[in-house]
Steps between C-alpha positions, in 0.01 A plus 500: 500500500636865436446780716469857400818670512360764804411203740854345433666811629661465858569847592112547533457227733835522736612880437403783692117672501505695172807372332310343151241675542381764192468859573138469449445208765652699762308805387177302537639312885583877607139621393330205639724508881411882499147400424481292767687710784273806404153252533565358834652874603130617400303216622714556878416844452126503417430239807689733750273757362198341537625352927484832526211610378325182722685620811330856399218373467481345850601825651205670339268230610659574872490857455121474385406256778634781768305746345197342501519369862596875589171640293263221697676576849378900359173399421433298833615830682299721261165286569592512884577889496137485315304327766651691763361781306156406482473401837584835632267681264247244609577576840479885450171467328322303797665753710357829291169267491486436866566856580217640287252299653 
């Protein structure tokens, strides 16, 4: 059986990386190891971005929890303040009543 000529060659199998090689083979390994150092630079990149737009996230949900617990604490004094209110004009008015009478 004969082999191509290219496959016979030893340098490409014992010499060093690139030695045999064309110009345009390297080209083409450069482009495609820059390729893939600039995809998982991006992809390491975008998930840091969105960790911390998660961790935001869960500050905001904390942030919006405290409000709202600080508006119904409000509202429980407001309706207090309110009864206490009415009960004194209540009391005033049986008062001015009483008096008349």
């Amino acid at each position: 059986m004969h082999w191509p000529l290219e496959l016979c060659d030893s340098r490409s199998a014992n010499g060093p990386v690139g030695e045999g090689m064309s110009t345009a083979s390297k080209v083409a390994l450069g482009i495609s190891v820059l390729l893939s150092a600039g995809t998982v630079a991006a992809v390491h990149i975008q998930q840091s971005r969105v960790k911390e737009r998660l961790h935001e996230g869960v500050i905001r949900d904390l942030e919006r929890q405290s409000r709202k617990l600080e508006n119904i604490r409000l509202l429980q004094e407001q309706i207090t303040l309110t009864k206490q209110l009415e009960a004194e004009r209540d009391k005033m008015l049986m008062e001015k009543g009483s008096q008349q009478s």
